[in-house]
Amino acid sequence: MEKVTRIGISIEPELLAKFDQFIEKQQYTNRSKAVSDIIKKNLITDEWEKGIGTVVGSITMTYDHESGGVIEKLAELQHTNHKLIHNSTIVRLDEHVCIEVLIVQGSPFDIKELADKVQAIKGVVHAELARCTLK
Amino acid sequence: MEKVTRIGISIEPELLAKFDQFIEKQQYTNRSKAVSDIIKKNLITDEWEKGIGTVVGSITMTYDHESGGVIEKLAELQHTNHKLIHNSTIVRLDEHVCIEVLIVQGSPFDIKELADKVQAIKGVVHAELARCTLK
Amino acid sequence: MEKVTRIGISIEPELLAKFDQFIEKQQYTNRSKAVSDIIKKNLITDEWEKGIGTVVGSITMTYDHESGGVIEKLAELQHTNHKLIHNSTIVRLDEHVCIEVLIVQGSPFDIKELADKVQAIKGVVHAELARCTLK
Amino acid sequence: MEKVTRIGISIEPELLAKFDQFIEKQQYTNRSKAVSDIIKKNLITDEWEKGIGTVVGSITMTYDHESGGVIEKLAELQHTNHKLIHNSTIVRLDEHVCIEVLIVQGSPFDIKELADKVQAIKGVVHAELARCTLK
């Protein structure tokens, strides 16, 4: 289905042994997937830092819904930025605290700015950006 | 509503000026929130690294739904770990790629292990863990 | 000697208690230094990422001196970039491996590029950039 | 001289193209070195986090030598921990600020603790730990 290219890599036996231990612990079934994932992770960081193109990801936040005005401010911020936000999912963790996740897509710059604005809202305990890539 | 303690901090004027610029850029409305957020961020890292207690967060992943068996494997992994997972939200980004976010709660160790297992599944392009805290 | 400004910060008592535990563990003698350090750490990351101004830091590397040509290549690279490098210190760790540290000063971009070039040299096991600031 | 093992890796053509661009920018002369370096970087993080074995690295700090007692406190701390410290190199950057680098070797835990103690000293602007590995 997917096309793959086969490349040969020279690696020190000792490093390979350590890497094989590592990927076994992480429950990889083969080295190719493990090597590809590490390479991808590296490139995603680069892609987000350079800020070019369109990326996807999520913004996860926790807050106390009773903390003055937090719900209204989050709603307003999300409406203003609705073009960046696919959807929002909320779980009520106890009487006070909830966790909300926005699935986002857009330029790295715009998404980082949105995450900063979420964090700056009074009542938001913590906001965390997860950086992914489309391909 | 929320109780707060007032503390005094001595800070070099130059550092304060730079920090004020920084928090203005991030659209904070006051310094107390900005300082509290930075402190919290530091402690969350520590909490997750030490691996004690119960934390919340999310696992964001992208994958091609046609990549052999990825949907079945993700379903099985999530059922096995249903006690760690509050819910799962999916957005179909195009004909092939989708982004899925799990909202998770449990011990840092168990959640990291789950994120590793998601990443190791064939067909998962990238999985990213967002670390938050309940309070 | 140093001028300091005194600011007041409102913080949740629970967060303050956790932070006080944290700074006690790190052996801080007072909160002001701990808060200032966290703020500074945040700003340094920002300064290096934006790439403006002059920064200082170090590039630490380990290598096997017998690995073909590594010493000559490192010498050449350092001469070409002598304006970025204050000095170089070497410790011979055993019959084969040594650790070398360059103290560097310049634009964040130039220093990152130098660190990348060090890492890319055949025989260099690992190169690591430590990002500091002048003030 | 060095023994290497040759392994085959299956990788998506698109990812490979991006990676080749990336390693060209970093001035790698071949893919094997680039892949090995990324793998190594991943394992070093793991090694330091698990805290097992002996690692090497450096602690880089900047400080104002006139800031009350900083020199005496740094000297005392270094003598107490002389078994962890190979040497110390200082560059005077201007009339006030200097940068000092300690080359260190020992258990990850002891070295992190030493770096924390350096940072906590009054007068130390910033301390940064560079994590390397012997092999």
Coordinates of C-alpha atoms in Angstrom, one line a residue:
Chain A
M1 CA 0.0 0.0 0.0
E2 CA 2.4 2.6 1.2
K3 CA 5.5 3.0 -0.8
V4 CA 8.8 2.6 1.1
T5 CA 12.4 3.1 0.2
R6 CA 15.0 0.8 1.6
I7 CA 18.2 2.4 2.8
G8 CA 21.3 1.0 4.4
I9 CA 22.7 2.5 7.6
S10 CA 26.1 1.9 9.2
I11 CA 25.9 1.9 12.9
E12 CA 28.3 0.9 15.8
P13 CA 27.3 -2.5 17.2
E14 CA 27.2 -1.1 20.7
L15 CA 24.9 1.7 19.8
L16 CA 22.6 -0.7 17.9
A17 CA 22.4 -3.0 20.9
K18 CA 21.4 -0.2 23.2
F19 CA 18.8 1.0 20.6
D20 CA 17.4 -2.4 20.2
Q21 CA 16.9 -2.6 24.0
F22 CA 15.2 0.8 23.9
I23 CA 12.8 -0.1 21.1
E24 CA 11.9 -3.4 22.7
K25 CA 11.0 -1.5 25.9
Q26 CA 8.8 0.8 23.8
Q27 CA 7.2 -2.3 22.2
Y28 CA 8.1 -1.5 18.7
T29 CA 7.8 -4.5 16.4
N30 CA 10.5 -3.4 14.0
R31 CA 13.5 -1.0 13.7
S32 CA 12.3 0.8 10.6
K33 CA 9.3 2.2 12.4
A34 CA 11.4 3.2 15.4
V35 CA 14.1 5.0 13.3
S36 CA 11.4 6.7 11.1
D37 CA 9.6 7.9 14.3
I38 CA 12.8 9.4 15.7
I39 CA 13.6 11.1 12.4
K40 CA 10.0 12.5 12.2
K41 CA 10.1 13.8 15.7
N42 CA 13.2 15.7 14.9
L43 CA 11.7 17.2 11.7
I44 CA 8.4 18.2 13.5
T45 CA 10.4 20.3 16.0
D46 CA 12.1 21.9 13.1
E47 CA 8.9 22.5 11.2
W48 CA 7.2 24.2 14.2
E49 CA 10.3 26.3 15.0
K50 CA 10.7 27.6 11.5
G51 CA 7.0 28.3 11.5
I52 CA 6.3 27.5 7.8
G53 CA 3.4 25.7 6.3
T54 CA 0.3 24.2 8.0
V55 CA 0.5 22.1 11.0
V56 CA -2.0 20.3 13.3
G57 CA -2.0 19.7 17.0
S58 CA -3.9 20.2 20.2
I59 CA -4.1 22.6 23.1
T60 CA -4.9 20.9 26.4
M61 CA -5.9 23.0 29.4
T62 CA -7.2 22.5 32.9
Y63 CA -9.3 25.1 34.8
D64 CA -11.8 25.6 37.5
H65 CA -15.1 26.5 35.9
E66 CA -16.1 28.6 38.9
S67 CA -13.1 30.8 38.6
G68 CA -14.5 34.2 37.7
G69 CA -15.2 34.6 34.0
V70 CA -13.0 31.8 32.7
I71 CA -15.7 30.1 30.7
E72 CA -16.8 33.3 29.0
K73 CA -13.3 34.3 28.2
L74 CA -12.5 30.9 26.7
A75 CA -15.7 31.0 24.6
E76 CA -14.9 34.4 23.3
L77 CA -11.2 33.5 22.5
Q78 CA -12.4 30.3 20.7
H79 CA -15.0 32.2 18.6
T80 CA -12.5 34.8 17.6
N81 CA -10.1 32.0 16.5
H82 CA -12.7 29.5 15.2
K83 CA -10.8 29.2 11.9
L84 CA -7.9 27.6 13.8
I85 CA -10.0 25.3 15.9
H86 CA -11.6 22.0 14.7
N87 CA -13.4 21.2 17.9
S88 CA -13.3 21.3 21.6
T89 CA -13.8 18.4 24.0
I90 CA -14.4 18.8 27.8
V91 CA -14.2 16.3 30.6
R92 CA -15.5 17.3 34.1
L93 CA -12.9 15.8 36.5
D94 CA -14.6 16.7 39.8
E95 CA -16.9 19.3 41.2
H96 CA -14.5 22.1 40.2
V97 CA -11.8 21.1 37.7
C98 CA -12.2 20.3 34.1
I99 CA -9.9 19.4 31.2
E100 CA -10.6 20.8 27.8
V101 CA -8.8 19.9 24.5
L102 CA -8.9 21.9 21.3
I103 CA -7.9 20.2 18.1
V104 CA -6.2 22.9 16.0
Q105 CA -4.8 23.4 12.5
G106 CA -3.0 26.4 11.0
S107 CA 0.3 28.1 10.9
P108 CA 2.7 27.3 13.8
F109 CA 2.8 31.0 14.7
D110 CA -0.9 31.4 15.0
I111 CA -1.4 28.2 17.0
K112 CA 1.4 29.1 19.4
E113 CA -0.1 32.6 19.9
L114 CA -3.5 31.0 20.6
A115 CA -2.0 28.6 23.2
D116 CA -0.3 31.6 24.9
K117 CA -3.6 33.5 25.0
V118 CA -5.3 30.5 26.6
Q119 CA -2.6 30.2 29.2
A120 CA -2.9 33.9 30.0
I121 CA -6.6 33.7 30.8
K122 CA -7.3 34.1 34.5
G123 CA -8.6 30.8 35.9
V124 CA -6.7 28.6 33.4
V125 CA -4.4 26.4 35.6
H126 CA -2.2 25.1 32.8
A127 CA -2.3 25.0 29.0
E128 CA -0.1 22.7 26.9
L129 CA 0.5 22.6 23.2
A130 CA 1.0 19.2 21.4
R131 CA 2.8 19.6 18.1
C132 CA 2.0 17.2 15.3
T133 CA 2.3 17.1 11.6
L134 CA -0.1 16.2 8.8
K135 CA 2.2 13.7 7.1
Chain B
M1 CA -13.5 33.4 45.9
E2 CA -10.1 31.7 45.6
K3 CA -7.8 32.4 48.5
V4 CA -4.5 33.9 47.6
T5 CA -1.4 34.7 49.6
R6 CA 0.5 37.9 49.0
I7 CA 4.3 37.5 48.9
G8 CA 7.0 40.1 48.2
I9 CA 9.8 39.3 45.7
S10 CA 13.0 41.3 45.2
I11 CA 14.0 41.4 41.5
E12 CA 16.6 43.3 39.5
P13 CA 14.9 46.2 37.6
E14 CA 16.4 45.1 34.3
L15 CA 15.1 41.6 34.6
L16 CA 11.7 42.9 35.7
A17 CA 11.5 45.2 32.6
K18 CA 12.3 42.3 30.3
F19 CA 9.7 40.1 32.0
D20 CA 7.1 42.8 31.8
Q21 CA 7.7 43.1 28.0
F22 CA 7.4 39.3 27.8
I23 CA 4.1 39.1 29.7
E24 CA 2.7 42.0 27.7
K25 CA 3.5 40.1 24.5
Q26 CA 1.7 37.0 25.9
Q27 CA -1.3 39.2 26.8
Y28 CA -1.2 38.6 30.5
T29 CA -3.3 41.1 32.4
N30 CA -1.2 40.9 35.6
R31 CA 2.2 39.8 36.8
S32 CA 0.9 37.5 39.5
K33 CA -0.8 35.2 37.0
A34 CA 2.4 35.2 34.8
V35 CA 4.7 34.3 37.8
S36 CA 2.3 31.7 39.1
D37 CA 2.1 30.1 35.6
I38 CA 5.8 29.8 35.3
I39 CA 6.2 28.3 38.7
K40 CA 3.4 25.9 38.0
K41 CA 5.0 24.8 34.7
N42 CA 8.2 24.1 36.6
L43 CA 6.4 22.0 39.2
I44 CA 4.4 20.0 36.6
T45 CA 7.6 18.9 34.9
D46 CA 8.9 17.8 38.3
E47 CA 5.6 16.0 39.2
W48 CA 5.6 14.1 35.9
E49 CA 9.3 13.2 36.1
K50 CA 9.0 11.9 39.7
G51 CA 6.0 9.9 38.6
I52 CA 4.1 10.2 41.8
G53 CA 0.3 10.8 42.3
T54 CA -2.4 11.2 39.7
V55 CA -2.0 13.5 36.7
V56 CA -4.2 14.5 33.7
G57 CA -3.3 15.2 30.2
S58 CA -3.9 14.2 26.6
I59 CA -2.3 12.0 23.9
T60 CA -2.6 13.5 20.4
M61 CA -1.9 11.4 17.4
T62 CA -2.1 11.6 13.6
Y63 CA -2.5 8.5 11.4
D64 CA -3.7 7.4 8.0
H65 CA -6.8 5.3 8.6
E66 CA -6.0 3.1 5.6
S67 CA -2.6 2.1 6.9
G68 CA -3.0 -1.6 7.5
G69 CA -4.7 -2.4 10.8
V70 CA -4.0 0.9 12.6
I71 CA -7.7 1.4 13.6
E72 CA -8.0 -2.1 15.0
K73 CA -4.8 -1.8 16.9
L74 CA -5.7 1.6 18.4
A75 CA -9.2 0.3 19.4
E76 CA -7.7 -2.7 21.1
L77 CA -5.0 -0.6 22.9
Q78 CA -7.7 1.8 24.1
H79 CA -10.0 -0.9 25.4
T80 CA -7.1 -2.6 27.3
N81 CA -6.3 0.8 28.8
H82 CA -9.9 2.1 29.2
K83 CA -9.3 3.0 32.9
L84 CA -6.7 5.6 31.8
I85 CA -8.8 7.1 29.0
H86 CA -11.7 9.5 29.6
N87 CA -12.6 9.8 25.9
S88 CA -11.3 10.0 22.4
T89 CA -12.1 12.7 19.8
I90 CA -11.3 12.3 16.1
V91 CA -11.2 14.9 13.3
R92 CA -10.8 13.7 9.7
L93 CA -8.4 16.1 8.1
D94 CA -8.6 14.9 4.5
E95 CA -9.3 11.7 2.6
H96 CA -6.5 9.8 4.4
V97 CA -5.2 11.5 7.5
C98 CA -7.0 12.0 10.8
I99 CA -6.0 13.5 14.2
E100 CA -7.2 11.8 17.4
V101 CA -6.9 13.0 20.9
L102 CA -7.3 10.9 24.1
I103 CA -8.0 12.7 27.3
V104 CA -6.2 10.7 30.0
Q105 CA -5.8 10.5 33.7
G106 CA -3.7 8.2 35.9
S107 CA -0.2 7.7 37.1
P108 CA 2.5 9.5 35.0
F109 CA 4.2 6.2 34.4
D110 CA 1.1 4.5 33.0
I111 CA 0.2 7.4 30.8
K112 CA 3.8 7.7 29.4
E113 CA 3.7 4.0 28.7
L114 CA 0.4 4.3 26.9
A115 CA 1.7 7.2 24.8
D116 CA 4.8 5.1 23.9
K117 CA 2.6 2.2 22.8
V118 CA 0.4 4.5 20.6
Q119 CA 3.6 5.8 18.9
A120 CA 4.9 2.3 18.3
I121 CA 1.7 1.2 16.4
K122 CA 2.3 0.8 12.7
G123 CA 0.5 3.5 10.8
V124 CA 0.6 6.1 13.6
V125 CA 2.5 9.1 12.1
H126 CA 3.2 10.9 15.4
A127 CA 2.0 10.8 19.0
E128 CA 2.5 13.6 21.4
L129 CA 1.8 13.7 25.2
A130 CA 0.5 16.9 26.8
R131 CA 1.3 16.9 30.5
C132 CA -1.1 18.8 32.8
T133 CA -2.0 18.8 36.4
L134 CA -5.3 18.7 38.3
K135 CA -4.6 21.7 40.5
Chain C
M1 CA 25.5 47.1 45.4
E2 CA 22.9 45.6 43.0
K3 CA 19.7 47.6 42.9
V4 CA 16.6 45.5 43.3
T5 CA 12.9 46.4 42.9
R6 CA 10.4 44.9 45.4
I7 CA 7.2 43.6 43.8
G8 CA 4.2 41.9 45.3
I9 CA 2.8 38.7 43.9
S10 CA -0.5 37.1 44.7
I11 CA -0.3 33.3 44.6
E12 CA -2.5 30.4 45.7
P13 CA -1.4 29.1 49.1
E14 CA -1.3 25.5 47.8
L15 CA 1.0 26.4 44.9
L16 CA 3.2 28.4 47.2
A17 CA 3.6 25.5 49.6
K18 CA 4.6 23.2 46.7
F19 CA 7.0 25.8 45.4
D20 CA 8.6 26.3 48.8
Q21 CA 9.2 22.5 49.1
F22 CA 10.7 22.6 45.6
I23 CA 13.1 25.5 46.4
E24 CA 14.1 24.0 49.7
K25 CA 15.1 20.8 47.8
Q26 CA 17.1 22.8 45.4
Q27 CA 18.8 24.5 48.4
Y28 CA 17.8 28.0 47.6
T29 CA 18.1 30.4 50.6
N30 CA 15.3 32.7 49.5
R31 CA 12.2 32.8 47.2
S32 CA 13.3 36.0 45.4
K33 CA 16.3 34.2 43.9
A34 CA 14.3 31.2 42.9
V35 CA 11.5 33.2 41.2
S36 CA 14.1 35.4 39.4
D37 CA 15.9 32.3 38.2
I38 CA 12.8 30.7 36.8
I39 CA 11.8 34.0 35.1
K40 CA 15.4 34.3 33.7
K41 CA 15.4 30.7 32.4
N42 CA 12.2 31.5 30.5
L43 CA 13.6 34.7 28.9
I44 CA 16.8 33.0 27.9
T45 CA 14.9 30.4 25.9
D46 CA 13.0 33.2 24.2
E47 CA 16.2 35.2 23.5
W48 CA 17.9 32.3 21.9
E49 CA 14.8 31.3 19.9
K50 CA 14.3 34.8 18.5
G51 CA 18.0 34.9 17.7
I52 CA 18.5 38.6 18.4
G53 CA 21.5 40.2 20.2
T54 CA 24.7 38.6 21.6
V55 CA 24.6 35.6 23.8
V56 CA 27.2 33.4 25.5
G57 CA 27.3 29.7 26.2
S58 CA 29.3 26.6 25.6
I59 CA 29.5 23.7 23.2
T60 CA 30.4 20.4 25.0
M61 CA 31.5 17.4 22.9
T62 CA 32.9 13.9 23.4
Y63 CA 34.9 12.1 20.8
D64 CA 37.4 9.4 20.2
H65 CA 40.7 11.1 19.3
E66 CA 41.7 8.1 17.1
S67 CA 38.6 8.3 15.0
G68 CA 39.9 9.2 11.5
G69 CA 40.5 12.9 11.1
V70 CA 38.3 14.1 14.0
I71 CA 41.1 16.3 15.6
E72 CA 42.1 17.9 12.3
K73 CA 38.5 18.7 11.4
L74 CA 37.7 20.1 14.8
A75 CA 40.8 22.3 14.6
E76 CA 39.9 23.6 11.2
L77 CA 36.3 24.3 12.2
Q78 CA 37.5 26.2 15.3
H79 CA 40.0 28.3 13.4
T80 CA 37.4 29.2 10.8
N81 CA 35.1 30.3 13.6
H82 CA 37.7 31.7 16.0
K83 CA 35.7 34.9 16.4
L84 CA 32.9 33.0 18.1
I85 CA 35.1 30.9 20.4
H86 CA 36.8 32.3 23.5
N87 CA 38.7 29.1 24.3
S88 CA 38.7 25.3 24.3
T89 CA 39.3 23.0 27.2
I90 CA 40.0 19.3 26.9
V91 CA 39.9 16.4 29.4
R92 CA 41.2 13.0 28.4
L93 CA 38.8 10.6 30.0
D94 CA 40.5 7.3 29.1
E95 CA 42.8 6.0 26.4
H96 CA 40.3 6.8 23.7
V97 CA 37.6 9.2 24.7
C98 CA 38.0 12.9 25.5
I99 CA 35.5 15.7 26.4
E100 CA 36.1 19.2 25.0
V101 CA 34.3 22.4 25.8
L102 CA 34.2 25.6 23.8
I103 CA 33.2 28.8 25.5
V104 CA 31.4 30.7 22.8
Q105 CA 29.9 34.2 22.3
G106 CA 28.0 35.7 19.3
S107 CA 24.6 35.7 17.7
P108 CA 22.3 32.7 18.6
F109 CA 22.1 31.7 15.0
D110 CA 25.9 31.6 14.5
I111 CA 26.4 29.6 17.6
K112 CA 23.7 27.1 16.8
E113 CA 25.2 26.6 13.4
L114 CA 28.6 26.0 14.9
A115 CA 27.2 23.4 17.3
D116 CA 25.4 21.7 14.4
K117 CA 28.7 21.6 12.4
V118 CA 30.6 20.1 15.4
Q119 CA 27.9 17.4 15.8
A120 CA 28.1 16.5 12.0
I121 CA 31.9 15.8 12.2
K122 CA 32.7 12.1 11.8
G123 CA 34.1 10.9 15.1
V124 CA 32.2 13.3 17.3
V125 CA 30.0 11.1 19.6
H126 CA 27.8 13.9 20.9
A127 CA 27.7 17.7 21.0
E128 CA 25.6 19.7 23.3
L129 CA 24.9 23.4 23.4
A130 CA 24.5 25.2 26.8
R131 CA 22.6 28.5 26.3
C132 CA 23.3 31.3 28.7
T133 CA 22.9 35.0 28.8
L134 CA 25.2 37.9 29.6
K135 CA 23.0 39.6 32.1
Chain D
M1 CA 39.3 0.8 12.8
E2 CA 35.8 1.2 14.3
K3 CA 33.6 -1.8 13.7
V4 CA 30.2 -1.0 12.2
T5 CA 27.1 -3.1 11.5
R6 CA 25.1 -2.5 8.4
I7 CA 21.4 -2.5 8.9
G8 CA 18.5 -1.9 6.4
I9 CA 15.8 0.5 7.2
S10 CA 12.4 0.9 5.3
I11 CA 11.4 4.5 5.2
E12 CA 8.7 6.5 3.4
P13 CA 10.2 8.3 0.4
E14 CA 8.7 11.7 1.4
L15 CA 10.1 11.5 4.9
L16 CA 13.5 10.4 3.5
A17 CA 13.5 13.5 1.2
K18 CA 12.8 15.8 4.1
F19 CA 15.4 14.2 6.2
D20 CA 18.0 14.4 3.4
Q21 CA 17.3 18.2 3.2
F22 CA 17.6 18.5 7.0
I23 CA 21.0 16.7 7.1
E24 CA 22.3 18.6 4.1
K25 CA 21.5 21.9 6.0
Q26 CA 23.3 20.5 9.1
Q27 CA 26.3 19.7 6.8
Y28 CA 26.4 16.0 7.4
T29 CA 28.4 14.1 4.9
N30 CA 26.4 10.9 5.2
R31 CA 23.0 9.6 6.5
S32 CA 24.5 6.9 8.7
K33 CA 26.2 9.5 10.9
A34 CA 23.0 11.6 11.0
V35 CA 20.8 8.6 11.9
S36 CA 23.3 7.4 14.5
D37 CA 23.4 10.9 16.1
I38 CA 19.7 11.2 16.4
I39 CA 19.5 7.7 18.0
K40 CA 22.3 8.5 20.4
K41 CA 20.6 11.8 21.4
N42 CA 17.5 9.9 22.3
L43 CA 19.4 7.3 24.3
I44 CA 21.4 10.0 26.2
T45 CA 18.2 11.6 27.4
D46 CA 17.0 8.2 28.6
E47 CA 20.4 7.4 30.3
W48 CA 20.4 10.7 32.2
E49 CA 16.7 10.4 33.2
K50 CA 17.1 6.9 34.5
G51 CA 20.1 8.0 36.4
I52 CA 22.1 4.9 36.1
G53 CA 25.8 4.6 35.3
T54 CA 28.5 7.2 34.9
V55 CA 28.0 10.1 32.6
V56 CA 30.0 13.1 31.5
G57 CA 29.0 16.7 30.7
S58 CA 29.5 20.3 31.7
I59 CA 28.0 22.9 33.9
T60 CA 28.1 26.4 32.3
M61 CA 27.4 29.5 34.5
T62 CA 27.5 33.2 34.2
Y63 CA 27.9 35.5 37.2
D64 CA 29.1 39.0 38.3
H65 CA 32.3 38.4 40.3
E66 CA 31.5 41.5 42.5
S67 CA 28.1 40.1 43.6
G68 CA 28.6 39.5 47.3
G69 CA 30.3 36.3 48.1
V70 CA 29.7 34.5 44.8
I71 CA 33.3 33.6 44.2
E72 CA 33.8 32.2 47.7
K73 CA 30.6 30.2 47.6
L74 CA 31.5 28.7 44.1
A75 CA 35.0 27.8 45.4
E76 CA 33.6 26.1 48.4
L77 CA 31.0 24.2 46.5
Q78 CA 33.6 23.0 44.0
H79 CA 36.0 21.8 46.7
T80 CA 33.3 19.9 48.4
N81 CA 32.4 18.2 45.0
H82 CA 35.9 18.0 43.6
K83 CA 35.4 14.3 42.9
L84 CA 32.8 15.2 40.3
I85 CA 34.7 18.0 38.7
H86 CA 37.6 17.5 36.2
N87 CA 38.4 21.2 35.9
S88 CA 37.0 24.7 35.6
T89 CA 37.6 27.3 32.9
I90 CA 36.8 31.0 33.3
V91 CA 36.5 33.8 30.7
R92 CA 36.1 37.4 31.9
L93 CA 33.5 38.8 29.5
D94 CA 33.7 42.5 30.7
E95 CA 34.4 44.4 33.8
H96 CA 31.7 42.5 35.7
V97 CA 30.4 39.4 34.1
C98 CA 32.3 36.1 33.6
I99 CA 31.4 32.7 32.2
E100 CA 32.7 29.6 33.9
V101 CA 32.5 26.0 32.7
L102 CA 33.0 22.9 34.9
I103 CA 33.7 19.6 33.1
V104 CA 32.0 17.0 35.2
Q105 CA 31.8 13.2 35.5
G106 CA 29.8 11.0 37.8
S107 CA 26.3 9.7 38.4
P108 CA 23.5 11.7 36.6
F109 CA 21.9 12.3 40.0
D110 CA 25.0 13.8 41.6
I111 CA 25.7 16.0 38.6
K112 CA 22.2 17.3 38.4
E113 CA 22.3 18.1 42.2
L114 CA 25.6 20.0 41.7
A115 CA 24.1 22.0 38.9
D116 CA 21.1 22.9 41.0
K117 CA 23.3 24.0 43.9
V118 CA 25.3 26.2 41.5
Q119 CA 22.1 27.8 40.2
A120 CA 20.9 28.5 43.8
I121 CA 24.0 30.5 44.7
K122 CA 23.3 34.2 45.1
G123 CA 25.1 36.1 42.3
V124 CA 24.9 33.2 39.7
V125 CA 22.9 34.6 36.8
H126 CA 22.3 31.3 35.1
A127 CA 23.6 27.8 35.2
E128 CA 23.1 25.3 32.4
L129 CA 23.9 21.6 32.4
A130 CA 25.1 19.9 29.1
R131 CA 24.4 16.2 29.2
C132 CA 26.8 13.9 27.3
T133 CA 27.8 10.3 27.3
L134 CA 31.1 8.5 27.4
K135 CA 30.4 6.3 24.4

